[in-house]
Amino acid sequence: MKKYTYTEKKDTRSGFGAGMAELADKNPEVVGLCADLIGSLKFEKFIEKAPERFFQIGISEANMIGMAAGLATEGKIPFTGTFANFSTGRVYDQIRQSVAYSGKNVKICASHAGLTLGEDGATHQILEDIGLMKMLPGMTVINTCDYNQTKAATIAIADYEGPVYLRFGRPVIPVFTDENQTFEIGKAWMVNEGKDVTIVATGHLVWEAIKAGEILEEQGIDAEIINIHTIKPLDSEAILKSVKKTGCVVTAEEHNRLGGLGDSVAQLLITEHLAPQEYVAVNDSFGESGTPDQLMEKYGLTANDIVEAVKKVMKRKS
């Protein structure tokens, strides 16, 4: 098992803020829009560098999407920012009609996704957003795993033509990917090569998958771990190559098991290469108030849960 270490923990939303600050210098067409959550989305440095390219919309998310669509029509590259729940569920009609339908170059950037929003509870812990967004034709869906990857993804999507949903989170987590990485949309990252089981993880669950891989190694199981940061378009080639080698797969995500990464992988396997699969995801449920660690434990999203899913799927393979 390849060893991953870290010297600090940071929140992925700060990676977004750092990426936006860099774009303020690099790309004069990038504009920022925020729905009254400047601090939560870490927009301060972008505003400091490019105040004339920032728009505070207030608690008016539908208007924000409409304004972003208009700015894109005039050749700007708008990045909208608010909580994931408000970025998707609250404004789905506006995204569908004004952005996705016409393929506008709008970047919908969503913080505080999943259970790890914590104490704010079920009304804010959206677990359906990946499914909502990946169903929209032409929408690219990205879910990053740490600070560095989020920063790199933020910068990369400015050069990509078309609508993008970029999902990230609130809690501080280990920073374990390369600081100067190149982010390739639609290209999986091989975290660890193995032969016994494939673990396909996204977002905060990538670090849990790494910890699970270390536990499994102690038990004589060689896990191949893949970071799927781009859920749509899915890197089908990387997943199929791995599953054909290992014969089984576990998918891990901080999302409802219905409509998320696991469903995308299942659709791929059912059409291209039949193999047993187990899900590590929230099982058709809303969240609740609690600390991130408590919620990850209760809803079965920890490294130990991945280990148990691996043992189950390997029995099915044999």
Coordinates of C-alpha atoms in Angstrom, one line a residue:
M1 CA 0.0 0.0 0.0
K2 CA 1.4 3.4 -1.0
K3 CA 1.8 5.6 2.0
Y4 CA 0.2 9.0 2.2
T5 CA 1.1 11.4 4.9
Y6 CA 0.0 15.0 5.7
T7 CA 1.4 17.9 7.7
E8 CA -1.8 20.0 7.9
K9 CA -5.5 19.9 7.6
K10 CA -7.6 22.4 5.7
D11 CA -11.1 22.7 4.5
T12 CA -11.8 22.1 0.8
R13 CA -13.8 25.4 0.6
S14 CA -10.6 27.2 1.4
G15 CA -9.1 25.5 -1.6
F16 CA -11.9 27.1 -3.7
G17 CA -11.1 30.5 -2.2
A18 CA -7.4 30.1 -3.0
G19 CA -8.3 29.0 -6.6
M20 CA -10.5 32.1 -7.0
A21 CA -7.8 34.4 -5.7
E22 CA -5.4 33.0 -8.4
L23 CA -8.0 33.4 -11.1
A24 CA -8.5 37.0 -10.1
D25 CA -4.9 37.6 -11.4
K26 CA -4.9 35.1 -14.2
N27 CA -8.2 35.5 -16.0
P28 CA -9.9 38.9 -16.4
E29 CA -13.1 37.3 -17.7
V30 CA -13.8 35.4 -14.4
V31 CA -16.4 37.0 -12.2
G32 CA -17.7 35.9 -8.8
L33 CA -21.3 35.9 -7.5
C34 CA -22.2 35.0 -4.0
A35 CA -25.6 34.7 -2.1
D36 CA -24.7 36.3 1.2
L37 CA -22.0 33.8 2.2
I38 CA -18.7 35.5 1.4
G39 CA -16.9 34.2 4.4
S40 CA -18.3 30.7 4.1
L41 CA -17.2 30.5 0.5
K42 CA -13.8 32.1 1.1
F43 CA -14.4 34.9 -1.5
E44 CA -12.4 37.5 0.5
K45 CA -9.1 37.3 -1.5
F46 CA -11.0 37.4 -4.8
I47 CA -12.9 40.5 -3.7
E48 CA -9.6 42.1 -2.5
K49 CA -7.9 41.6 -5.9
A50 CA -10.9 42.1 -8.2
P51 CA -13.7 44.1 -6.4
E52 CA -15.1 45.2 -9.7
R53 CA -15.7 41.6 -10.8
F54 CA -17.5 40.5 -7.7
F55 CA -21.3 40.7 -7.2
Q56 CA -23.0 40.2 -3.8
I57 CA -26.5 39.0 -4.7
G58 CA -27.8 38.5 -1.2
I59 CA -30.2 35.7 -0.2
S60 CA -31.5 35.5 -3.7
E61 CA -30.1 32.3 -5.2
A62 CA -32.4 32.0 -8.2
N63 CA -31.5 35.6 -9.2
M64 CA -27.9 34.7 -8.9
I65 CA -28.2 31.9 -11.4
G66 CA -30.1 34.1 -13.8
M67 CA -27.5 36.8 -13.5
A68 CA -24.7 34.3 -14.1
A69 CA -26.4 33.0 -17.2
G70 CA -26.6 36.6 -18.5
L71 CA -23.0 37.3 -17.7
A72 CA -22.0 34.1 -19.6
T73 CA -24.0 35.2 -22.6
E74 CA -21.8 38.4 -22.7
G75 CA -18.6 36.3 -22.6
K76 CA -17.8 36.4 -18.9
I77 CA -17.0 33.3 -16.9
P78 CA -19.2 33.5 -13.8
F79 CA -18.5 31.4 -10.7
T80 CA -21.5 31.3 -8.3
G81 CA -21.1 30.4 -4.7
T82 CA -23.4 29.3 -1.9
F83 CA -24.1 26.2 0.1
A84 CA -24.6 23.0 -1.9
N85 CA -28.3 22.7 -0.8
F86 CA -29.0 26.3 -2.1
S87 CA -26.8 25.8 -5.2
T88 CA -28.9 22.9 -6.5
G89 CA -32.2 22.0 -4.7
R90 CA -33.3 25.6 -4.3
V91 CA -32.5 26.7 -7.8
Y92 CA -32.8 23.6 -9.9
D93 CA -35.3 25.1 -12.3
Q94 CA -33.1 28.1 -13.0
I95 CA -30.1 25.9 -13.6
R96 CA -32.0 23.5 -15.9
Q97 CA -33.7 26.3 -18.0
S98 CA -31.1 29.1 -18.0
V99 CA -27.8 27.2 -17.8
A100 CA -27.9 23.6 -18.8
Y101 CA -30.5 23.8 -21.6
S102 CA -28.4 26.3 -23.5
G103 CA -25.1 25.0 -22.4
K104 CA -24.0 28.3 -20.8
N105 CA -20.5 28.7 -19.4
V106 CA -21.5 29.0 -15.8
K107 CA -19.5 27.4 -12.9
I108 CA -21.8 26.5 -10.0
C109 CA -19.6 26.2 -7.0
A110 CA -21.1 24.5 -3.9
S111 CA -19.7 24.4 -0.4
H112 CA -20.9 22.6 2.8
A113 CA -22.0 19.5 0.9
G114 CA -23.0 16.2 2.5
L115 CA -23.3 15.1 6.1
T116 CA -20.0 16.9 7.2
L117 CA -21.8 20.2 7.3
G118 CA -22.6 18.9 10.8
E119 CA -24.7 20.6 13.3
D120 CA -26.8 22.6 10.8
G121 CA -28.8 19.4 10.3
A122 CA -30.8 17.7 7.6
T123 CA -32.3 20.8 6.0
H124 CA -28.8 22.0 5.0
Q125 CA -27.0 18.6 4.5
I126 CA -28.0 17.9 0.9
L127 CA -27.2 14.3 -0.1
E128 CA -29.0 14.4 -3.5
D129 CA -27.0 17.1 -5.3
I130 CA -24.7 14.9 -7.4
G131 CA -27.7 13.0 -8.7
L132 CA -29.6 16.2 -9.5
M133 CA -26.7 17.7 -11.4
K134 CA -25.4 14.7 -13.2
M135 CA -28.9 14.1 -14.8
L136 CA -28.7 17.5 -16.5
P137 CA -27.5 17.0 -20.1
G138 CA -24.1 18.6 -20.7
M139 CA -23.4 19.3 -17.0
T140 CA -19.9 18.4 -15.8
V141 CA -19.9 17.2 -12.1
I142 CA -16.7 17.4 -10.0
N143 CA -16.3 16.4 -6.3
T144 CA -12.8 17.1 -4.9
C145 CA -11.0 15.3 -2.1
D146 CA -8.8 17.9 -0.4
Y147 CA -7.6 21.5 -0.4
N148 CA -5.0 21.2 -3.1
Q149 CA -7.3 19.3 -5.5
T150 CA -10.1 21.8 -4.9
K151 CA -7.8 24.7 -5.7
A152 CA -6.5 23.0 -8.9
A153 CA -10.1 22.1 -10.0
T154 CA -11.3 25.7 -9.5
I155 CA -8.5 27.0 -11.7
A156 CA -9.0 24.2 -14.3
I157 CA -12.8 24.8 -14.8
A158 CA -12.2 28.4 -15.8
D159 CA -10.6 27.1 -19.0
Y160 CA -13.3 24.5 -19.6
E161 CA -16.2 25.6 -21.9
G162 CA -19.6 24.6 -20.6
P163 CA -21.6 24.3 -17.4
V164 CA -19.8 22.8 -14.3
Y165 CA -21.0 21.8 -10.9
L166 CA -18.0 21.9 -8.4
R167 CA -18.8 20.3 -5.0
F168 CA -16.7 20.8 -1.9
G169 CA -17.1 20.8 1.9
R170 CA -16.8 22.5 5.3
P171 CA -14.7 20.4 7.6
V172 CA -10.9 20.5 7.8
I173 CA -9.4 17.3 6.4
P174 CA -5.9 16.1 5.6
V175 CA -4.1 17.7 2.7
F176 CA -2.5 14.8 0.9
T177 CA -2.5 15.5 -2.8
D178 CA 0.3 17.4 -4.6
E179 CA 0.4 21.1 -4.2
N180 CA 1.3 21.8 -7.8
Q181 CA -0.9 19.2 -9.4
T182 CA -2.5 19.5 -12.8
F183 CA -6.3 18.8 -12.6
E184 CA -7.6 16.9 -15.6
I185 CA -11.4 16.9 -15.9
G186 CA -12.7 13.4 -16.5
K187 CA -9.4 11.7 -15.6
A188 CA -9.3 9.4 -12.6
W189 CA -6.4 9.5 -10.2
M190 CA -4.9 6.1 -9.3
V191 CA -4.3 6.4 -5.5
N192 CA -2.9 2.9 -5.1
E193 CA -2.5 -0.1 -7.4
G194 CA -3.7 -3.4 -6.1
K195 CA -5.1 -6.8 -7.2
D196 CA -7.8 -8.0 -4.8
V197 CA -10.5 -5.4 -4.8
T198 CA -11.2 -2.0 -6.4
I199 CA -12.3 0.9 -4.2
V200 CA -13.7 3.8 -6.1
A201 CA -14.0 6.9 -3.9
T202 CA -14.9 10.6 -4.3
G203 CA -14.7 13.7 -2.1
H204 CA -14.1 13.3 1.6
L205 CA -14.3 9.5 1.3
V206 CA -11.0 9.3 -0.6
W207 CA -9.0 9.8 2.6
E208 CA -11.3 7.2 4.3
A209 CA -10.5 4.8 1.4
I210 CA -6.8 5.4 2.0
K211 CA -7.1 4.5 5.7
A212 CA -9.2 1.5 4.7
G213 CA -6.5 0.4 2.3
E214 CA -3.9 0.5 5.2
I215 CA -6.2 -1.6 7.4
L216 CA -6.8 -4.1 4.6
E217 CA -3.1 -4.4 3.9
E218 CA -2.6 -5.6 7.5
Q219 CA -5.2 -8.3 6.8
G220 CA -3.5 -9.4 3.6
I221 CA -5.9 -7.7 1.2
D222 CA -4.3 -5.7 -1.6
A223 CA -6.8 -2.9 -2.5
E224 CA -6.7 -0.8 -5.7
I225 CA -7.9 2.7 -4.8
I226 CA -9.1 5.2 -7.4
N227 CA -10.1 8.8 -6.8
I228 CA -13.0 9.7 -9.1
H229 CA -13.0 13.5 -8.7
T230 CA -15.0 13.9 -11.9
I231 CA -18.3 12.0 -11.6
K232 CA -19.5 13.2 -15.0
P233 CA -17.9 12.6 -17.4
L234 CA -16.9 9.4 -15.7
D235 CA -13.5 7.8 -16.4
S236 CA -15.0 4.5 -17.6
E237 CA -11.8 3.3 -19.0
A238 CA -10.0 3.5 -15.6
I239 CA -12.8 1.9 -13.7
L240 CA -13.3 -1.0 -16.1
K241 CA -9.5 -1.7 -16.4
S242 CA -9.3 -1.9 -12.6
V243 CA -12.5 -4.1 -12.1
K244 CA -11.5 -6.5 -14.8
K245 CA -8.2 -7.0 -12.8
T246 CA -9.7 -7.3 -9.3
G247 CA -13.1 -8.8 -10.1
C248 CA -15.1 -6.6 -7.6
V249 CA -15.6 -3.0 -6.6
V250 CA -16.7 -0.9 -3.6
T251 CA -17.9 2.6 -4.2
A252 CA -17.6 5.2 -1.4
E253 CA -19.2 8.7 -1.3
E254 CA -20.7 11.2 1.1
H255 CA -24.0 11.2 -0.8
N256 CA -27.2 9.2 -1.0
R257 CA -26.5 5.8 -2.6
L258 CA -29.4 6.6 -5.0
G259 CA -28.1 8.8 -7.8
G260 CA -24.5 9.2 -6.8
L261 CA -21.1 7.8 -7.9
G262 CA -22.2 4.3 -7.0
D263 CA -25.1 4.4 -9.4
S264 CA -22.8 5.7 -12.2
V265 CA -20.4 2.8 -11.6
A266 CA -23.3 0.3 -11.5
Q267 CA -24.6 1.5 -14.8
L268 CA -21.1 1.1 -16.3
L269 CA -20.7 -2.4 -15.0
I270 CA -24.2 -3.6 -16.0
T271 CA -23.5 -2.6 -19.6
E272 CA -19.8 -3.3 -20.0
H273 CA -18.5 -5.8 -17.4
L274 CA -20.6 -7.6 -14.8
A275 CA -18.9 -7.7 -11.4
P276 CA -20.1 -7.6 -7.7
Q277 CA -20.4 -4.1 -6.2
E278 CA -21.0 -2.8 -2.7
Y279 CA -22.0 0.7 -1.8
V280 CA -20.6 2.9 1.0
A281 CA -23.0 5.8 1.0
V282 CA -26.0 7.1 2.9
N283 CA -28.8 4.6 2.5
D284 CA -31.8 6.5 1.2
S285 CA -32.0 8.8 4.2
F286 CA -31.8 12.4 5.3
G287 CA -29.1 13.5 7.7
E288 CA -29.4 15.0 11.2
S289 CA -27.6 17.4 13.5
G290 CA -24.3 16.2 15.0
T291 CA -20.6 16.6 14.6
P292 CA -19.1 15.5 11.3
D293 CA -17.3 12.5 13.0
Q294 CA -20.5 11.4 14.7
L295 CA -22.5 11.6 11.5
M296 CA -19.9 9.8 9.4
E297 CA -19.9 7.0 12.0
K298 CA -23.7 6.7 12.3
Y299 CA -24.3 6.7 8.6
G300 CA -21.6 4.2 7.7
L301 CA -19.1 6.4 5.9
T302 CA -15.8 5.6 7.7
A303 CA -12.7 3.6 6.8
N304 CA -14.0 0.7 8.9
D305 CA -17.3 0.7 6.9
I306 CA -15.2 0.5 3.7
V307 CA -13.3 -2.4 5.1
E308 CA -16.5 -4.3 5.9
A309 CA -17.8 -3.6 2.4
V310 CA -14.6 -4.9 0.9
K311 CA -14.9 -8.2 2.8
K312 CA -18.5 -8.6 1.8
V313 CA -17.9 -7.9 -1.9
M314 CA -14.9 -10.3 -2.0
K315 CA -17.0 -13.1 -0.6
R316 CA -19.5 -12.5 -3.4
K317 CA -16.6 -12.6 -5.9
S318 CA -15.4 -15.9 -4.7

